[in-house]
Amino acid sequence: MRFTPSVILLVLANLLPVAGVIWWGWSVFSVMLLFWLENVIVGILNIPRIVFASGTDDSRKYSVFSRVFTAAFFTVHYGLFTFVHGAFVFSMFGGEGYREPSPHQVWQLIIEQQLYWAVAALLISHLASLLLNYFVAGEYRTATVKQMMRKPYGRIVVLHMGIIFGGILLDILSAPLAGLVVLLLIKNIFDVRSHIREHQSLAVTAPALS
């Protein structure tokens, strides 16, 4: 494993929720909300990945128009997917008064539960990876539109289903501190492994700088 700037930022961003649980008393709902917000960040930053993906899919080279159209389709599809996922998180962990992830309610919760530093850290981590790996190191040259379309979904299905069901179990057990910390550390390890594997696969002809 290479401890590149993007990997270090990812680890630090994932350790902030551990501090939140230990020192600031974050609940299961706070953690689930934070990771749902991370999905939103991942989806937004995936739009330029699709638009600038220059690799070939089955010998097909996408035009600029095709890439922009695909990015627009992704925005709608991923937006609906994320909204449903958010509604599930709110209904399962939010309790009374939290039924859907409306922008006003999400912003209010970020302020009330003091998630702003953790959200900012996740945004910086994913943005740094986009800039350093995808653009500066030239991964966009080998990345394909199909790859970038699929990228966020695999992350959600594999990782967040495990986190959600783990969160349900912890909620039933009244959110024991040790269990929540272990869940966060497992998420950190999974994220780092997925991050390294992804950038190794994209760096075939353009070795990553970070």
mmCIF file of C-alpha atoms in Angstrom:
data_model
loop_
_atom_site.group_PDB
_atom_site.id
_atom_site.type_symbol
_atom_site.label_atom_id
_atom_site.label_comp_id
_atom_site.label_asym_id
_atom_site.label_seq_id
_atom_site.Cartn_x
_atom_site.Cartn_y
_atom_site.Cartn_z
ATOM 1 C CA MET A 1 0.000 0.000 0.000
ATOM 2 C CA ARG A 2 1.274 3.465 -0.939
ATOM 3 C CA PHE A 3 0.585 6.156 1.659
ATOM 4 C CA THR A 4 -0.073 8.840 -0.916
ATOM 5 C CA PRO A 5 -1.648 12.225 -0.091
ATOM 6 C CA SER A 6 -5.100 11.058 -1.171
ATOM 7 C CA VAL A 7 -4.864 7.892 0.963
ATOM 8 C CA ILE A 8 -3.705 9.886 4.010
ATOM 9 C CA LEU A 9 -6.550 12.386 3.576
ATOM 10 C CA LEU A 10 -9.039 9.516 3.248
ATOM 11 C CA VAL A 11 -7.819 7.876 6.465
ATOM 12 C CA LEU A 12 -7.931 11.170 8.386
ATOM 13 C CA ALA A 13 -11.416 11.979 7.081
ATOM 14 C CA ASN A 14 -12.633 8.554 8.188
ATOM 15 C CA LEU A 15 -11.079 8.946 11.646
ATOM 16 C CA LEU A 16 -13.032 12.127 12.399
ATOM 17 C CA PRO A 17 -16.299 10.187 12.941
ATOM 18 C CA VAL A 18 -14.430 7.952 15.417
ATOM 19 C CA ALA A 19 -13.521 11.090 17.374
ATOM 20 C CA GLY A 20 -17.138 12.238 17.065
ATOM 21 C CA VAL A 21 -18.425 9.017 18.579
ATOM 22 C CA ILE A 22 -15.864 8.914 21.410
ATOM 23 C CA TRP A 23 -15.692 12.578 22.428
ATOM 24 C CA TRP A 24 -18.806 14.276 21.030
ATOM 25 C CA GLY A 25 -21.339 11.541 21.669
ATOM 26 C CA TRP A 26 -22.494 10.996 18.098
ATOM 27 C CA SER A 27 -25.373 8.554 17.773
ATOM 28 C CA VAL A 28 -25.909 5.815 15.205
ATOM 29 C CA PHE A 29 -28.135 8.244 13.293
ATOM 30 C CA SER A 30 -25.349 10.870 13.202
ATOM 31 C CA VAL A 31 -22.933 8.337 11.710
ATOM 32 C CA MET A 32 -25.464 6.993 9.197
ATOM 33 C CA LEU A 33 -26.334 10.559 8.146
ATOM 34 C CA LEU A 34 -22.660 11.401 7.690
ATOM 35 C CA PHE A 35 -22.017 8.428 5.427
ATOM 36 C CA TRP A 36 -25.162 9.168 3.445
ATOM 37 C CA LEU A 37 -23.825 12.705 2.920
ATOM 38 C CA GLU A 38 -20.574 11.134 1.734
ATOM 39 C CA ASN A 39 -22.589 9.298 -0.929
ATOM 40 C CA VAL A 40 -23.967 12.660 -2.064
ATOM 41 C CA ILE A 41 -20.420 14.066 -2.304
ATOM 42 C CA VAL A 42 -19.217 11.010 -4.248
ATOM 43 C CA GLY A 43 -22.108 11.360 -6.705
ATOM 44 C CA ILE A 44 -21.544 15.085 -7.321
ATOM 45 C CA LEU A 45 -17.813 14.619 -7.898
ATOM 46 C CA ASN A 46 -18.488 11.696 -10.224
ATOM 47 C CA ILE A 47 -20.158 14.029 -12.747
ATOM 48 C CA PRO A 48 -16.862 15.576 -13.966
ATOM 49 C CA ARG A 49 -15.357 12.074 -14.011
ATOM 50 C CA ILE A 50 -17.959 11.022 -16.573
ATOM 51 C CA VAL A 51 -17.692 14.222 -18.613
ATOM 52 C CA PHE A 52 -13.888 13.965 -18.935
ATOM 53 C CA ALA A 53 -13.531 10.157 -19.202
ATOM 54 C CA SER A 54 -11.488 9.615 -22.379
ATOM 55 C CA GLY A 55 -10.972 5.839 -22.414
ATOM 56 C CA THR A 56 -12.678 3.601 -24.967
ATOM 57 C CA ASP A 57 -15.606 1.271 -24.195
ATOM 58 C CA ASP A 58 -15.592 -1.748 -26.538
ATOM 59 C CA SER A 59 -13.617 0.241 -29.132
ATOM 60 C CA ARG A 60 -16.141 3.071 -28.856
ATOM 61 C CA LYS A 61 -14.993 6.638 -28.277
ATOM 62 C CA TYR A 62 -17.675 8.802 -26.661
ATOM 63 C CA SER A 63 -18.237 12.277 -28.050
ATOM 64 C CA VAL A 64 -18.417 15.297 -25.760
ATOM 65 C CA PHE A 65 -22.194 15.419 -26.271
ATOM 66 C CA SER A 66 -22.552 11.728 -25.353
ATOM 67 C CA ARG A 67 -20.518 12.191 -22.207
ATOM 68 C CA VAL A 68 -22.514 15.240 -21.116
ATOM 69 C CA PHE A 69 -25.790 13.423 -21.822
ATOM 70 C CA THR A 70 -24.586 10.383 -19.850
ATOM 71 C CA ALA A 71 -23.562 12.646 -16.962
ATOM 72 C CA ALA A 72 -27.053 14.209 -16.963
ATOM 73 C CA PHE A 73 -28.669 10.750 -16.949
ATOM 74 C CA PHE A 74 -26.361 9.697 -14.107
ATOM 75 C CA THR A 75 -27.326 12.818 -12.106
ATOM 76 C CA VAL A 76 -31.033 11.973 -12.305
ATOM 77 C CA HIS A 77 -30.631 8.236 -11.714
ATOM 78 C CA TYR A 78 -28.085 8.524 -8.916
ATOM 79 C CA GLY A 79 -30.055 11.396 -7.371
ATOM 80 C CA LEU A 80 -33.179 9.216 -7.096
ATOM 81 C CA PHE A 81 -31.141 6.273 -5.845
ATOM 82 C CA THR A 82 -29.504 8.427 -3.168
ATOM 83 C CA PHE A 83 -32.810 9.998 -2.128
ATOM 84 C CA VAL A 84 -34.362 6.572 -1.541
ATOM 85 C CA HIS A 85 -31.259 5.502 0.371
ATOM 86 C CA GLY A 86 -31.488 8.698 2.458
ATOM 87 C CA ALA A 87 -35.190 8.180 3.151
ATOM 88 C CA PHE A 88 -34.358 4.682 4.400
ATOM 89 C CA VAL A 89 -31.630 6.042 6.709
ATOM 90 C CA PHE A 90 -33.949 8.763 8.052
ATOM 91 C CA SER A 91 -36.878 6.425 8.660
ATOM 92 C CA MET A 92 -34.761 3.674 10.248
ATOM 93 C CA PHE A 93 -32.488 5.781 12.455
ATOM 94 C CA GLY A 94 -33.957 9.292 12.675
ATOM 95 C CA GLY A 95 -36.964 8.639 14.866
ATOM 96 C CA GLU A 96 -40.034 10.868 14.949
ATOM 97 C CA GLY A 97 -39.857 13.991 12.821
ATOM 98 C CA TYR A 98 -37.187 12.671 10.444
ATOM 99 C CA ARG A 99 -38.899 11.014 7.511
ATOM 100 C CA GLU A 100 -37.159 12.296 4.400
ATOM 101 C CA PRO A 101 -33.831 13.989 3.585
ATOM 102 C CA SER A 102 -35.070 17.457 2.586
ATOM 103 C CA PRO A 103 -32.249 20.023 2.071
ATOM 104 C CA HIS A 104 -33.460 22.192 4.972
ATOM 105 C CA GLN A 105 -33.688 19.258 7.366
ATOM 106 C CA VAL A 106 -30.302 17.861 6.327
ATOM 107 C CA TRP A 107 -28.619 21.249 6.832
ATOM 108 C CA GLN A 108 -30.326 21.636 10.220
ATOM 109 C CA LEU A 109 -29.077 18.214 11.312
ATOM 110 C CA ILE A 110 -25.512 18.981 10.183
ATOM 111 C CA ILE A 111 -25.533 22.064 12.420
ATOM 112 C CA GLU A 112 -27.363 20.467 15.364
ATOM 113 C CA GLN A 113 -25.215 17.332 15.468
ATOM 114 C CA GLN A 114 -21.972 19.178 14.676
ATOM 115 C CA LEU A 115 -21.179 17.185 11.567
ATOM 116 C CA TYR A 116 -19.786 20.113 9.571
ATOM 117 C CA TRP A 117 -16.108 19.359 10.199
ATOM 118 C CA ALA A 118 -16.538 15.707 9.261
ATOM 119 C CA VAL A 119 -18.521 16.620 6.115
ATOM 120 C CA ALA A 120 -15.845 19.178 5.149
ATOM 121 C CA ALA A 121 -13.094 16.582 5.698
ATOM 122 C CA LEU A 122 -14.860 14.026 3.481
ATOM 123 C CA LEU A 123 -15.397 16.663 0.794
ATOM 124 C CA ILE A 124 -11.711 17.666 0.864
ATOM 125 C CA SER A 125 -10.621 14.008 0.738
ATOM 126 C CA HIS A 126 -12.755 13.103 -2.286
ATOM 127 C CA LEU A 127 -12.013 16.399 -4.052
ATOM 128 C CA ALA A 128 -8.263 15.899 -3.564
ATOM 129 C CA SER A 129 -8.519 12.405 -5.044
ATOM 130 C CA LEU A 130 -10.419 13.785 -8.044
ATOM 131 C CA LEU A 131 -7.878 16.541 -8.693
ATOM 132 C CA LEU A 132 -4.635 14.681 -7.885
ATOM 133 C CA ASN A 133 -5.425 11.250 -9.276
ATOM 134 C CA TYR A 134 -8.001 11.807 -11.972
ATOM 135 C CA PHE A 135 -6.810 15.051 -13.544
ATOM 136 C CA VAL A 136 -3.184 15.733 -12.512
ATOM 137 C CA ALA A 137 -2.045 12.105 -12.817
ATOM 138 C CA GLY A 138 -4.120 11.615 -15.972
ATOM 139 C CA GLU A 139 -6.436 8.790 -14.946
ATOM 140 C CA TYR A 140 -9.160 10.381 -17.088
ATOM 141 C CA ARG A 141 -7.208 9.135 -20.133
ATOM 142 C CA THR A 142 -7.807 5.478 -19.251
ATOM 143 C CA ALA A 143 -11.137 5.843 -17.419
ATOM 144 C CA THR A 144 -14.193 4.935 -19.497
ATOM 145 C CA VAL A 145 -17.699 6.332 -19.309
ATOM 146 C CA LYS A 146 -19.108 2.928 -18.323
ATOM 147 C CA GLN A 147 -16.572 2.577 -15.518
ATOM 148 C CA MET A 148 -17.407 5.996 -14.125
ATOM 149 C CA MET A 149 -21.148 5.363 -14.406
ATOM 150 C CA ARG A 150 -20.836 2.192 -12.299
ATOM 151 C CA LYS A 151 -18.270 3.515 -9.832
ATOM 152 C CA PRO A 152 -20.482 5.003 -7.056
ATOM 153 C CA TYR A 153 -23.104 2.233 -7.093
ATOM 154 C CA GLY A 154 -20.683 -0.534 -6.204
ATOM 155 C CA ARG A 155 -19.443 1.505 -3.277
ATOM 156 C CA ILE A 156 -22.939 2.043 -1.904
ATOM 157 C CA VAL A 157 -24.225 -1.494 -2.358
ATOM 158 C CA VAL A 158 -21.202 -3.316 -0.929
ATOM 159 C CA LEU A 159 -20.167 -0.944 1.855
ATOM 160 C CA HIS A 160 -23.274 0.883 2.962
ATOM 161 C CA MET A 161 -25.565 -2.126 3.113
ATOM 162 C CA GLY A 162 -23.108 -3.575 5.616
ATOM 163 C CA ILE A 163 -22.963 -0.296 7.530
ATOM 164 C CA ILE A 164 -26.749 0.089 7.592
ATOM 165 C CA PHE A 165 -27.381 -3.446 8.859
ATOM 166 C CA GLY A 166 -24.553 -3.013 11.344
ATOM 167 C CA GLY A 167 -26.169 0.234 12.429
ATOM 168 C CA ILE A 168 -29.536 -1.492 12.886
ATOM 169 C CA LEU A 169 -27.874 -4.071 15.119
ATOM 170 C CA LEU A 170 -26.124 -1.369 17.143
ATOM 171 C CA ASP A 171 -29.371 0.596 17.420
ATOM 172 C CA ILE A 172 -31.113 -2.476 18.844
ATOM 173 C CA LEU A 173 -28.237 -2.842 21.320
ATOM 174 C CA SER A 174 -28.588 0.870 22.267
ATOM 175 C CA ALA A 175 -25.491 1.879 20.259
ATOM 176 C CA PRO A 176 -22.636 0.514 22.381
ATOM 177 C CA LEU A 177 -19.598 2.782 21.968
ATOM 178 C CA ALA A 178 -17.120 0.008 21.170
ATOM 179 C CA GLY A 179 -19.359 -1.475 18.463
ATOM 180 C CA LEU A 180 -19.820 1.855 16.709
ATOM 181 C CA VAL A 181 -16.074 2.544 16.761
ATOM 182 C CA VAL A 182 -15.330 -0.924 15.343
ATOM 183 C CA LEU A 183 -17.893 -0.339 12.570
ATOM 184 C CA LEU A 184 -16.191 2.948 11.664
ATOM 185 C CA LEU A 185 -12.729 1.380 11.626
ATOM 186 C CA ILE A 186 -13.939 -1.445 9.354
ATOM 187 C CA LYS A 187 -15.391 1.193 7.031
ATOM 188 C CA ASN A 188 -12.035 2.989 7.009
ATOM 189 C CA ILE A 189 -10.139 -0.177 6.039
ATOM 190 C CA PHE A 190 -12.665 -0.999 3.308
ATOM 191 C CA ASP A 191 -12.458 2.540 1.922
ATOM 192 C CA VAL A 192 -8.653 2.515 1.759
ATOM 193 C CA ARG A 193 -8.523 -0.896 0.064
ATOM 194 C CA SER A 194 -11.177 0.141 -2.479
ATOM 195 C CA HIS A 195 -9.413 3.457 -3.118
ATOM 196 C CA ILE A 196 -6.049 1.806 -3.826
ATOM 197 C CA ARG A 197 -7.566 -0.923 -6.015
ATOM 198 C CA GLU A 198 -9.518 1.634 -8.054
ATOM 199 C CA HIS A 199 -6.524 3.856 -8.766
ATOM 200 C CA GLN A 200 -4.284 0.904 -9.586
ATOM 201 C CA SER A 201 -6.783 -0.217 -12.231
ATOM 202 C CA LEU A 202 -6.962 3.252 -13.780
ATOM 203 C CA ALA A 203 -3.214 3.864 -13.760
ATOM 204 C CA VAL A 204 -2.346 1.362 -16.511
ATOM 205 C CA THR A 205 -1.027 3.962 -18.930
ATOM 206 C CA ALA A 206 -0.921 6.945 -16.602
ATOM 207 C CA PRO A 207 0.756 6.062 -13.292
ATOM 208 C CA ALA A 208 -0.872 7.995 -10.447
ATOM 209 C CA LEU A 209 1.090 10.705 -8.661
ATOM 210 C CA SER A 210 -0.984 10.271 -5.543
#
